[in-house]
PDB file of C-alpha atoms in Angstrom:
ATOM      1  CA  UNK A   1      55.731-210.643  24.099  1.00  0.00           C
ATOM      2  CA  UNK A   2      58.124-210.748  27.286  1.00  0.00           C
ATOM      3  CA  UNK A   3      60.289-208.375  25.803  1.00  0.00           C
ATOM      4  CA  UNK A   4      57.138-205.678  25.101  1.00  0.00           C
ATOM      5  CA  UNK A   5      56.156-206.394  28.616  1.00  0.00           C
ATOM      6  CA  UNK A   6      59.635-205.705  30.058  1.00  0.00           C
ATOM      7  CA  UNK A   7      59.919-202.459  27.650  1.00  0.00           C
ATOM      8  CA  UNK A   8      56.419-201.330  28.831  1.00  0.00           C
ATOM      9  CA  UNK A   9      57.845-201.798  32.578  1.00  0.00           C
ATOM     10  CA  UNK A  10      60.520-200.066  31.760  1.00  0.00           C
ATOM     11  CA  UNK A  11      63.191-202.898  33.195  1.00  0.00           C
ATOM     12  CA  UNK A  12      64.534-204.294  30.348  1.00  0.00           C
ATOM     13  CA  UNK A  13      67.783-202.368  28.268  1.00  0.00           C
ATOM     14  CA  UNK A  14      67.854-201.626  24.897  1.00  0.00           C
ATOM     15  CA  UNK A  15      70.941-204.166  23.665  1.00  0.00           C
ATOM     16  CA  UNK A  16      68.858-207.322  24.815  1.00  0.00           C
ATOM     17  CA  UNK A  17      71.773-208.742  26.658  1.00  0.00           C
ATOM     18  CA  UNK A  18      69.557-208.669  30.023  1.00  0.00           C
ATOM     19  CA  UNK A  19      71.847-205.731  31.903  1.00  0.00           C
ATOM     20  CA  UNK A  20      69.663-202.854  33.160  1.00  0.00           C
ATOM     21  CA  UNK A  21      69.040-199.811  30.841  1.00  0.00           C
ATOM     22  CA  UNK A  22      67.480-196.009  31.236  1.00  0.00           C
ATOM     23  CA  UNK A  23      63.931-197.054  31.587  1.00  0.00           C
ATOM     24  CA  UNK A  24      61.463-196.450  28.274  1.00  0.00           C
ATOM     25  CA  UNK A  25      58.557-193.625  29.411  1.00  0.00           C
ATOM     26  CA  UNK A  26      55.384-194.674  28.931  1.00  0.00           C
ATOM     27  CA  UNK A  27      52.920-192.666  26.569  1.00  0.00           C
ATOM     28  CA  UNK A  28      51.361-189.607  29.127  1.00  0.00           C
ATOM     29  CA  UNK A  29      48.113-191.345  28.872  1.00  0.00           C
ATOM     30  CA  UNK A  30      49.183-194.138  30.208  1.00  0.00           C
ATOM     31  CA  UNK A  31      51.488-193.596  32.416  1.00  0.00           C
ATOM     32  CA  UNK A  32      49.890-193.639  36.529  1.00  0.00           C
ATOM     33  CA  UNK A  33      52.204-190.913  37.522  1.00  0.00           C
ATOM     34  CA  UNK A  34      51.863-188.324  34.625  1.00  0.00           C
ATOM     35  CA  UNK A  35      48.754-185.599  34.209  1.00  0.00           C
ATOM     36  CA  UNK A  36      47.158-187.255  31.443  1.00  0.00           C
ATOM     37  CA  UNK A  37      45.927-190.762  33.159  1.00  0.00           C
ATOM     38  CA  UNK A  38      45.140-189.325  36.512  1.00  0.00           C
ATOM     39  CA  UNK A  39      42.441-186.848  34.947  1.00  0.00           C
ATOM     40  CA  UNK A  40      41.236-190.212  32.763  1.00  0.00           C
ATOM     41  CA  UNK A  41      40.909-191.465  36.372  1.00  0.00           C
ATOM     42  CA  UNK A  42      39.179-188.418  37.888  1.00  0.00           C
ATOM     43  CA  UNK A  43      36.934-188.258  35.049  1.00  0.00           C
ATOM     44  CA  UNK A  44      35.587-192.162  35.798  1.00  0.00           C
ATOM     45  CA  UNK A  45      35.747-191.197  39.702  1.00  0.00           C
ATOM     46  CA  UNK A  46      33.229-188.757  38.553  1.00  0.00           C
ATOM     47  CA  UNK A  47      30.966-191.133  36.443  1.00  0.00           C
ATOM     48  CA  UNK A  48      31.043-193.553  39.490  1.00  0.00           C
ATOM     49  CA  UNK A  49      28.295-192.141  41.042  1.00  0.00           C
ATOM     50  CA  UNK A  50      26.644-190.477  38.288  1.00  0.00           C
ATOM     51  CA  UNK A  51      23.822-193.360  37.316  1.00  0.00           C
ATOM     52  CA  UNK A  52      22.926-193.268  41.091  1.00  0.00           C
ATOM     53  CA  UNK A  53      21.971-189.802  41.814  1.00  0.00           C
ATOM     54  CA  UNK A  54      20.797-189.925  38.376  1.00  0.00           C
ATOM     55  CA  UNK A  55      18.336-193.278  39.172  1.00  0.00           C
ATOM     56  CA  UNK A  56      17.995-191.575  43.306  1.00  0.00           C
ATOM     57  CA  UNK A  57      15.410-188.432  41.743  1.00  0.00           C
ATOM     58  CA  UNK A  58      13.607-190.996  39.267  1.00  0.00           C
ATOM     59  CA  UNK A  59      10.802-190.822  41.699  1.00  0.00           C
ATOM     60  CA  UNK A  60      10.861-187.129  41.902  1.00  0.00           C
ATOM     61  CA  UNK A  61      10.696-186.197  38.347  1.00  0.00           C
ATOM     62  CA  UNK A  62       8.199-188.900  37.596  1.00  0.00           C
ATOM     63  CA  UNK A  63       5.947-187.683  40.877  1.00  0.00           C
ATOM     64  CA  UNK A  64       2.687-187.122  38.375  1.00  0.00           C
ATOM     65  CA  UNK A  65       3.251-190.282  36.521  1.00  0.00           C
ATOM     66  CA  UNK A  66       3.638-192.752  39.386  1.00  0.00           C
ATOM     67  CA  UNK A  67       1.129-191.610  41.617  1.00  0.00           C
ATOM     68  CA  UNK A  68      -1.502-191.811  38.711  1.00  0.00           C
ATOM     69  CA  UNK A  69       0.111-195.129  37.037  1.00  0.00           C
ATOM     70  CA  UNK A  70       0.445-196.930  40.098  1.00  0.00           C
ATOM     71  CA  UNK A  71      -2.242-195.074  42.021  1.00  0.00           C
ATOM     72  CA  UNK A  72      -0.692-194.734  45.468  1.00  0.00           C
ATOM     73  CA  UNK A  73      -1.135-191.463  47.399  1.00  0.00           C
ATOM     74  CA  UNK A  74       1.215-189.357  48.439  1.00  0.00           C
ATOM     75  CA  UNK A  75       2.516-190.930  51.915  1.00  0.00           C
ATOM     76  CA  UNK A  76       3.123-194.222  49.742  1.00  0.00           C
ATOM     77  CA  UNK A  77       5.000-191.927  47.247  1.00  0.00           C
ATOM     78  CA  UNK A  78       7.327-190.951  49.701  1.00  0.00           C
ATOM     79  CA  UNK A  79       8.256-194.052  50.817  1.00  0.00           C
ATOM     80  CA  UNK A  80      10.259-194.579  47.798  1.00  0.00           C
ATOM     81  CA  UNK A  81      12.825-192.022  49.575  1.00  0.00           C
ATOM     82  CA  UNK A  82      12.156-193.784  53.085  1.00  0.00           C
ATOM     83  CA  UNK A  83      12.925-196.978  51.454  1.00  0.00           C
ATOM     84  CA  UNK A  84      16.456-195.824  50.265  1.00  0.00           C
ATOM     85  CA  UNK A  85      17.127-194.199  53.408  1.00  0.00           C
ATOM     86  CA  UNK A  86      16.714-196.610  56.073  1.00  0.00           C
ATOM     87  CA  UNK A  87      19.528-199.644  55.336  1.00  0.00           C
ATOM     88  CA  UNK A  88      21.909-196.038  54.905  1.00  0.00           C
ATOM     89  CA  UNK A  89      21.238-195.169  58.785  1.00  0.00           C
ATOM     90  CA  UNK A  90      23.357-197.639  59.522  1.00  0.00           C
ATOM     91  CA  UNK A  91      25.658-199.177  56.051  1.00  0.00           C
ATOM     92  CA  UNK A  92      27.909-196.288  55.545  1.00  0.00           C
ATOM     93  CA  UNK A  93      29.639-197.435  58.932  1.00  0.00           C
ATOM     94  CA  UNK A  94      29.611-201.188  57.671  1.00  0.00           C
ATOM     95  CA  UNK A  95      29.932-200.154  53.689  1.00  0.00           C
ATOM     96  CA  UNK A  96      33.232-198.546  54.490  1.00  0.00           C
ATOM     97  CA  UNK A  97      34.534-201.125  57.130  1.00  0.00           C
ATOM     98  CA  UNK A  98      34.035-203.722  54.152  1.00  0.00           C
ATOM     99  CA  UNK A  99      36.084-201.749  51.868  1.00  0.00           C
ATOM    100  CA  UNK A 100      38.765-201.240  54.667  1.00  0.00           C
ATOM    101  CA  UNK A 101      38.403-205.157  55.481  1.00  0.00           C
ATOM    102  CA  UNK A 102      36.753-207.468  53.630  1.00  0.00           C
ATOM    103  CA  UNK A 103      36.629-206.594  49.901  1.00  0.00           C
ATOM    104  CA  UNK A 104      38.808-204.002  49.336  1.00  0.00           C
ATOM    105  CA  UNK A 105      38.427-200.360  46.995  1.00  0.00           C
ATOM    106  CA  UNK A 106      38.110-202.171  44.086  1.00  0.00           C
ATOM    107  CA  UNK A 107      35.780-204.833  44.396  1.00  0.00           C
ATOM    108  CA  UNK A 108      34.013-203.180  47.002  1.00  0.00           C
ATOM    109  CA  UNK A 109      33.082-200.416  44.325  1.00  0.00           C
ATOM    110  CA  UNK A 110      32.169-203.689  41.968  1.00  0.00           C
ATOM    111  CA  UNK A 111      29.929-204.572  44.444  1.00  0.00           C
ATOM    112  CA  UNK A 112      28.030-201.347  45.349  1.00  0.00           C
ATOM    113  CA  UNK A 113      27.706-200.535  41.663  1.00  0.00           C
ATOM    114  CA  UNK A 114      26.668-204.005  40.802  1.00  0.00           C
ATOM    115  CA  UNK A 115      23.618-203.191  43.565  1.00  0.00           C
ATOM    116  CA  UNK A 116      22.760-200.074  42.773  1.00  0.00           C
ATOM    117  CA  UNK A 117      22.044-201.835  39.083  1.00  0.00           C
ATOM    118  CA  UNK A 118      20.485-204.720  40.350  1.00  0.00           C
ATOM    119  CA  UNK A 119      18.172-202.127  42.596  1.00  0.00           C
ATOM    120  CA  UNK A 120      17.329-199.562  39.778  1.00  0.00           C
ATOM    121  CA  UNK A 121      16.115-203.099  37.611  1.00  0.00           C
ATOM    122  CA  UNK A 122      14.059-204.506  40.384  1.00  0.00           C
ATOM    123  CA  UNK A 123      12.244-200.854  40.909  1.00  0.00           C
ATOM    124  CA  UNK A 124      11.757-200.775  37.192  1.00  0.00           C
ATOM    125  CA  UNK A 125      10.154-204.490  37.410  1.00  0.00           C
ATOM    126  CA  UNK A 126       7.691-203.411  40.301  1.00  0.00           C
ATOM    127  CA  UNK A 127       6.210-200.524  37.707  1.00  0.00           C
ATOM    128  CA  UNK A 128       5.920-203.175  34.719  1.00  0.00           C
ATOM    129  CA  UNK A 129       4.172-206.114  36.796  1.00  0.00           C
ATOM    130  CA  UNK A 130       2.008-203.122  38.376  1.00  0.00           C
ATOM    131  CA  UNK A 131       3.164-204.341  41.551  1.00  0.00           C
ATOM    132  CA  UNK A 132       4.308-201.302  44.404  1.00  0.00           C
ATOM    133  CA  UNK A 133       5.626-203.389  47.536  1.00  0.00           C
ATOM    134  CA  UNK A 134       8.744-204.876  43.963  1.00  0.00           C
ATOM    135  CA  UNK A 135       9.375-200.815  44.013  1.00  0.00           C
ATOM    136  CA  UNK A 136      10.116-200.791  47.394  1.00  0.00           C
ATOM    137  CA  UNK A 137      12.030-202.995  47.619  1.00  0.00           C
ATOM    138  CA  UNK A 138      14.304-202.154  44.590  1.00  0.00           C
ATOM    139  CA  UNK A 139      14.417-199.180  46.187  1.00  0.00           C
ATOM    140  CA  UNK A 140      16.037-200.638  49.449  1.00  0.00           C
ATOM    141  CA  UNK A 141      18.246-202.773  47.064  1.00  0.00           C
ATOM    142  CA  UNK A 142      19.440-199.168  45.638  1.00  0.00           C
ATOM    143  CA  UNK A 143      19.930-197.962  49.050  1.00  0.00           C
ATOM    144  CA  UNK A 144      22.345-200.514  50.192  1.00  0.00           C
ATOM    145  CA  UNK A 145      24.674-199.810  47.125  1.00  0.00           C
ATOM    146  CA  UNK A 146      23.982-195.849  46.557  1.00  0.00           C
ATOM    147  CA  UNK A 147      25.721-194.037  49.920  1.00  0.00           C
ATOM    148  CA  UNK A 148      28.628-197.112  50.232  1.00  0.00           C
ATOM    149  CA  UNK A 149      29.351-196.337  46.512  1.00  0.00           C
ATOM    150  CA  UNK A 150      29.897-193.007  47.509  1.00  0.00           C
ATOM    151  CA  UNK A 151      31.901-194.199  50.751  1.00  0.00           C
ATOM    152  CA  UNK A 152      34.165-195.990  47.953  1.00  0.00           C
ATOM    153  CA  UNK A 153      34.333-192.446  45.382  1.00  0.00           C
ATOM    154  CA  UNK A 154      35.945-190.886  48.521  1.00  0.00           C
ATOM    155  CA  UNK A 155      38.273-193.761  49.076  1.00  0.00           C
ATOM    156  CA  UNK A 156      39.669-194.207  45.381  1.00  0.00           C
ATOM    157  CA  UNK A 157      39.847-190.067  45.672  1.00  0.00           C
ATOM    158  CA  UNK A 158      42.050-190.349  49.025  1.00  0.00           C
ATOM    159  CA  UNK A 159      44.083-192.693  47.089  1.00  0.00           C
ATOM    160  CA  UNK A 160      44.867-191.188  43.752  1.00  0.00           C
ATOM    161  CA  UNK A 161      45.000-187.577  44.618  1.00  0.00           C
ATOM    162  CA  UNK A 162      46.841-185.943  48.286  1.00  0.00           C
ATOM    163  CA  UNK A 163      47.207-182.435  49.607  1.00  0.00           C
ATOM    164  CA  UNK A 164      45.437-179.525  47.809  1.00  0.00           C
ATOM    165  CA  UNK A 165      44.158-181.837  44.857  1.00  0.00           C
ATOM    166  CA  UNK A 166      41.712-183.489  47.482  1.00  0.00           C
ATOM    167  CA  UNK A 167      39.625-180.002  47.114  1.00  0.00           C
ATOM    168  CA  UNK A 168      39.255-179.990  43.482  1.00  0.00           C
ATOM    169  CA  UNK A 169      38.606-183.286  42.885  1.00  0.00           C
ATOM    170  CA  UNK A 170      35.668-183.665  45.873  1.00  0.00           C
ATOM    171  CA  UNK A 171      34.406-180.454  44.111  1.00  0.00           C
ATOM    172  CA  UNK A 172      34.260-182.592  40.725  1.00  0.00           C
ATOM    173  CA  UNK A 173      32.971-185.279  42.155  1.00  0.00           C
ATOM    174  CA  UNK A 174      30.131-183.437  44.010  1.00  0.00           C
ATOM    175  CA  UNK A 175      29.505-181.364  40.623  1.00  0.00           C
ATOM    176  CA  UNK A 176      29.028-184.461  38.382  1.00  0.00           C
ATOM    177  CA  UNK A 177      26.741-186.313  41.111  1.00  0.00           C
ATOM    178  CA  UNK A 178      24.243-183.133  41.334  1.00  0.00           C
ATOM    179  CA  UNK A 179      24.412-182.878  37.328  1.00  0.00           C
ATOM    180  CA  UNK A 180      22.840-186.208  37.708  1.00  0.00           C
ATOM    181  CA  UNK A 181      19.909-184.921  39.459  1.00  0.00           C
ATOM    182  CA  UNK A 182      19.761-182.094  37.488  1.00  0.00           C
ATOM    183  CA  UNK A 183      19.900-184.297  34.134  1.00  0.00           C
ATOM    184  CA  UNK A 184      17.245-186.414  35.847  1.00  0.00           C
ATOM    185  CA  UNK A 185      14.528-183.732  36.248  1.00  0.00           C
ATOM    186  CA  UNK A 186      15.003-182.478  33.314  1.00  0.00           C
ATOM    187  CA  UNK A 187      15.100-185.392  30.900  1.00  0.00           C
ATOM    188  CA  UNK A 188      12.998-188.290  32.341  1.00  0.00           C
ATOM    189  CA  UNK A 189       9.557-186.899  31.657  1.00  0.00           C
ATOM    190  CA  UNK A 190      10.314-186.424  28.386  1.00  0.00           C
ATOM    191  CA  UNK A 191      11.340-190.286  28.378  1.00  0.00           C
ATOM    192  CA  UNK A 192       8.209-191.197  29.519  1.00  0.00           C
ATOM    193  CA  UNK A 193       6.400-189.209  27.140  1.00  0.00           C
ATOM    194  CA  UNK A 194       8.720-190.928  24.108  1.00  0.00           C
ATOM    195  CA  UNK A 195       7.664-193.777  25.692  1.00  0.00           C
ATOM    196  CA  UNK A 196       3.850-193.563  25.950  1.00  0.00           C
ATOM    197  CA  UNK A 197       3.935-192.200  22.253  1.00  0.00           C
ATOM    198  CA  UNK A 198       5.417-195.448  21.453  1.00  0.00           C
ATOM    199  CA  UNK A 199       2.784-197.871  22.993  1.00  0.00           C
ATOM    200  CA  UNK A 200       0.542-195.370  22.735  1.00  0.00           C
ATOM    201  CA  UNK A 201      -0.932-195.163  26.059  1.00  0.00           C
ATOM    202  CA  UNK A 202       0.285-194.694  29.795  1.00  0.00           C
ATOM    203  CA  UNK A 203       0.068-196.955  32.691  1.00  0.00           C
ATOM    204  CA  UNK A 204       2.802-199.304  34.825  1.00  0.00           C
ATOM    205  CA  UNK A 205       4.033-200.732  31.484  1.00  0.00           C
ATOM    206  CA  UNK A 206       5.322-196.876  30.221  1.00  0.00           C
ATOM    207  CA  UNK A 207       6.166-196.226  33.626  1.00  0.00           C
ATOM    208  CA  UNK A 208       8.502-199.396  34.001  1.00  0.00           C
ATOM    209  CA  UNK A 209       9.927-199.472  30.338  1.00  0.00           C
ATOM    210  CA  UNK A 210      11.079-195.549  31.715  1.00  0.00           C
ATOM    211  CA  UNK A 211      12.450-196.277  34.878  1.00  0.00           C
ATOM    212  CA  UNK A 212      14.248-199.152  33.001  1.00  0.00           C
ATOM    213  CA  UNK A 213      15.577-196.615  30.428  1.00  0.00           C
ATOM    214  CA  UNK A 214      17.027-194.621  33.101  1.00  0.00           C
ATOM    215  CA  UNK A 215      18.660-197.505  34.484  1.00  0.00           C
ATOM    216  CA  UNK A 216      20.991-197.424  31.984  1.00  0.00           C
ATOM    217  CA  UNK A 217      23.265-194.392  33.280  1.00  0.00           C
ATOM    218  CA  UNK A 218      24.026-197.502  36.735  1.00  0.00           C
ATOM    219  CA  UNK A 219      24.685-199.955  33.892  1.00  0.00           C
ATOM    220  CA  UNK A 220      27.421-196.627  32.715  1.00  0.00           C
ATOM    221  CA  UNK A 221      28.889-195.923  36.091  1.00  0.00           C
ATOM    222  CA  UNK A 222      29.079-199.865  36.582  1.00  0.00           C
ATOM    223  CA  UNK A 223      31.519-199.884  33.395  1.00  0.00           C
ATOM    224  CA  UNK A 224      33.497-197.040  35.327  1.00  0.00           C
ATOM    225  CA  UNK A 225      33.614-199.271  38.297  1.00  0.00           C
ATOM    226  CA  UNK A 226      35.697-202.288  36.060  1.00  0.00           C
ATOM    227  CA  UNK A 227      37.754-200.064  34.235  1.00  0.00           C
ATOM    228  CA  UNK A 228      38.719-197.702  37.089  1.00  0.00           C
ATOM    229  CA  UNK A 229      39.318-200.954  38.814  1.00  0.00           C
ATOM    230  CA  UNK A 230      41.317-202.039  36.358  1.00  0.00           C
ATOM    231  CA  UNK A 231      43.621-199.031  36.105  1.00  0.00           C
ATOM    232  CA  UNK A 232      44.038-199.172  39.920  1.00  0.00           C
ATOM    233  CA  UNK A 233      45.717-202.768  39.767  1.00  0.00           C
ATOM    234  CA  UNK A 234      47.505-201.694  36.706  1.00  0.00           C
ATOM    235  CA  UNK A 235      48.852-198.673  38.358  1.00  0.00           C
ATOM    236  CA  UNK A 236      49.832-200.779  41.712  1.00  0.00           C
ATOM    237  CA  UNK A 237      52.146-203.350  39.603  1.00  0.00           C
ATOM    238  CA  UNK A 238      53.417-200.481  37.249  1.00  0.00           C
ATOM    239  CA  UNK A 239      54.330-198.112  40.359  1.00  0.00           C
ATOM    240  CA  UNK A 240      54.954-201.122  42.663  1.00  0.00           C
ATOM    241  CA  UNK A 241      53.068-199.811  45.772  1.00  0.00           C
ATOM    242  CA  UNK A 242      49.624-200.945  47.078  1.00  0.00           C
ATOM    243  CA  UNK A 243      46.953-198.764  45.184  1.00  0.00           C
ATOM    244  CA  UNK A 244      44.578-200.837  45.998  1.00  0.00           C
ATOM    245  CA  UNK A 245      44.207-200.271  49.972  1.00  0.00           C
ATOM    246  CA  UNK A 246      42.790-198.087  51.791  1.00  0.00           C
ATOM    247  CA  UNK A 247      45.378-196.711  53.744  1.00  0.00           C
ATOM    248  CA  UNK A 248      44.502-195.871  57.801  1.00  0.00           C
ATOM    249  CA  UNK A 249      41.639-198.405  58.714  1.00  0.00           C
ATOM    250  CA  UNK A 250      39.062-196.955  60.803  1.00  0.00           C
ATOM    251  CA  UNK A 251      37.300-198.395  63.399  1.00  0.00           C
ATOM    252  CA  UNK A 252      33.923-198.349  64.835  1.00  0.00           C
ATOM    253  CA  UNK A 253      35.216-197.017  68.148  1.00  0.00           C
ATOM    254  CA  UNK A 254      37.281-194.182  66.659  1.00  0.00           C
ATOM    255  CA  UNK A 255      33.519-192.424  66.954  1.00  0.00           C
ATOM    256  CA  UNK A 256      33.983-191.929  70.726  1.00  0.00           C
ATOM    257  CA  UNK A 257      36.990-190.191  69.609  1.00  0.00           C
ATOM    258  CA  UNK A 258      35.295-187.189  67.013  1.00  0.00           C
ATOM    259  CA  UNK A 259      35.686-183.510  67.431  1.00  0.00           C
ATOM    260  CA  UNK A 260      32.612-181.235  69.232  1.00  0.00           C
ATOM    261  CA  UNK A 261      33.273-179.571  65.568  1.00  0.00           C
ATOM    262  CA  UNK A 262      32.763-183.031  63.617  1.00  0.00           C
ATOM    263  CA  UNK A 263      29.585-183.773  65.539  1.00  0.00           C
ATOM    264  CA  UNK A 264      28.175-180.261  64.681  1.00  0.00           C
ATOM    265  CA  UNK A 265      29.120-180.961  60.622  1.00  0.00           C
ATOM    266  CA  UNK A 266      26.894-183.614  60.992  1.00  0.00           C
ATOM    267  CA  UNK A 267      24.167-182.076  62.407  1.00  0.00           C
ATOM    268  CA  UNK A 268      24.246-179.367  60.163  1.00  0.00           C
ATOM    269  CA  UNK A 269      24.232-182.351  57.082  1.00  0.00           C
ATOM    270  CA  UNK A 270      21.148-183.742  59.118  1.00  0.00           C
ATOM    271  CA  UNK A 271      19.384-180.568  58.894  1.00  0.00           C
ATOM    272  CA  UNK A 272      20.319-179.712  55.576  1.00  0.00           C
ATOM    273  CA  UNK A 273      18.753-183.354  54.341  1.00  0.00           C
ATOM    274  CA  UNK A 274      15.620-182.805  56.436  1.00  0.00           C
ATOM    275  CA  UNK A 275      14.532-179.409  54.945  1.00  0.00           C
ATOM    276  CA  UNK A 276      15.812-179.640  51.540  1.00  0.00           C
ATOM    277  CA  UNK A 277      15.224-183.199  49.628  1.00  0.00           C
ATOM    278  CA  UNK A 278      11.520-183.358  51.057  1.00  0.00           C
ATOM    279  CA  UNK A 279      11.115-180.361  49.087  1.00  0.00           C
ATOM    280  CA  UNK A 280      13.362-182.018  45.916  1.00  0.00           C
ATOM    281  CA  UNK A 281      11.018-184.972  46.601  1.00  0.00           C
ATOM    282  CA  UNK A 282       7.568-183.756  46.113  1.00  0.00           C
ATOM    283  CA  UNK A 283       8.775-180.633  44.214  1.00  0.00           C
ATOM    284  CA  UNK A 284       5.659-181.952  41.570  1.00  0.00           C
TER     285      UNK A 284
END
């Protein structure tokens, strides 16, 4: 078993005598530097964040059904997005300073995942017990992992890929997240009809037994999180640097520091968020 270990390294020579030989290639797949395994790694980048845009819209493309199940107007409706959106004011700052200094990429991607799950179930539970204030708050669970998970896509991005790749693979990951939304709309009312054909009427129980079913694409992108996590400590021993950090930490007062054109990227992102996903929102 040593020996296979020391082969797979590449350290050990071929004669067994224990002097250094040419070192044995790994298979492209496996191998951190080649083609192959960095596109396996892109591809479960992707997934990271696909169950949480996926889970984000639930509301939206179940607008009909939850306001009649759960009979709650349209202000309370909305508060599903408010919900999510509040603890993100304010936890992108602290959900990337803990992955800079407390937890690290890849438990801090664990973590975030592991909330965004935990969220999606609790929001789920709040439609089955008929109970709206359990929504809300799974929906603020949601929140705290949903925009730091993101914060964490970027940082295992910064880390596998440099230069020109950085384009493409933001591109991807951008792609695949609004591909959840789009599978979202298009798919969930159709789960809740499967659903309500099955017990054979509607109410919180069809609605919650949905939401739960949907749940299951954070349960998917939580498997990405251990496995990409587990290729990123593979790939630090195999390649002997530090995979696993971050790189530059950033600091709270490097704000005082941003560009007039940073500040104006952000405003237009502001804007952008204020005219369009009020519209995604209620789009029922």
């Amino acid at each position: 078993m040593a020996e296979e270990e020391r082969a797979l390294l590449g350290s050990a020579g071929g004669d067994g005598g224990g002097a250094p030989g040419p070192p044995r290639a790994l298979p492209a797949a496996c191998d951190p530097r080649r083609l192959p395994h960095r596109l396996l790694v892109l591809a479960l980048m992707c997934f990271l964040g696909f169950g949480g845009y996926f889970c984000y819209d639930n509301p939206a493309a179940l607008q009909t059904q939850v306001q009649r199940d759960m009979k709650v107007n349209t202000a309370q409706f909305m508060a599903l997005y408010a919900w999510y959106s509040w603890p993100n004011v304010v936890l992108c700052f602290f959900g990337g300073f803990l992955i800079d200094r407390v937890f690290g990429i890849r438990l801090g991607t664990i973590i975030f995942s592991i909330f965004v799950c935990v969220g999606q179930v609790i929001f789920a539970l709040g439609a089955l017990l008929n109970t709206f204030w359990l929504m809300d708050m799974g929906r603020f669970i949601f929140g705290i992992g949903g925009e730091s998970l993101a914060v964490a896509q970027n940082t295992y991005a910064v880390s596998w890929f440099k230069g020109k790749e950085l384009n493409l693979v933001f591109g991807l990951q951008l792609s695949m997240a609004r591909i959840g939304s789009t599978v979202n709309m298009n798919i969930m009312g159709w789960i809740y009809s499967r659903v309500q054909d099955l017990l054979g009427y509607t109410g919180p129980s069809t609605l919650g037994l949905t939401l739960l079913i949907g749940g299951a694409t954070c349960l998917f992108s939580l498997t990405c999180a251990l496995i990409l996590a587990y290729l990123d400590k593979r790939a630090e021993k195999l390649l002997s640097k530090e995979q696993g950090k971050t790189g530059e930490v950033i600091k709270l007062t490097d704000v005082k520091d941003f560009s007039l054109s940073l500040w104006l990227i952000f405003v237009i992102c502001v804007c952008y968020y204020a005219a369009v996903f009020p519209f995604i929102g209620l789009g029922k």
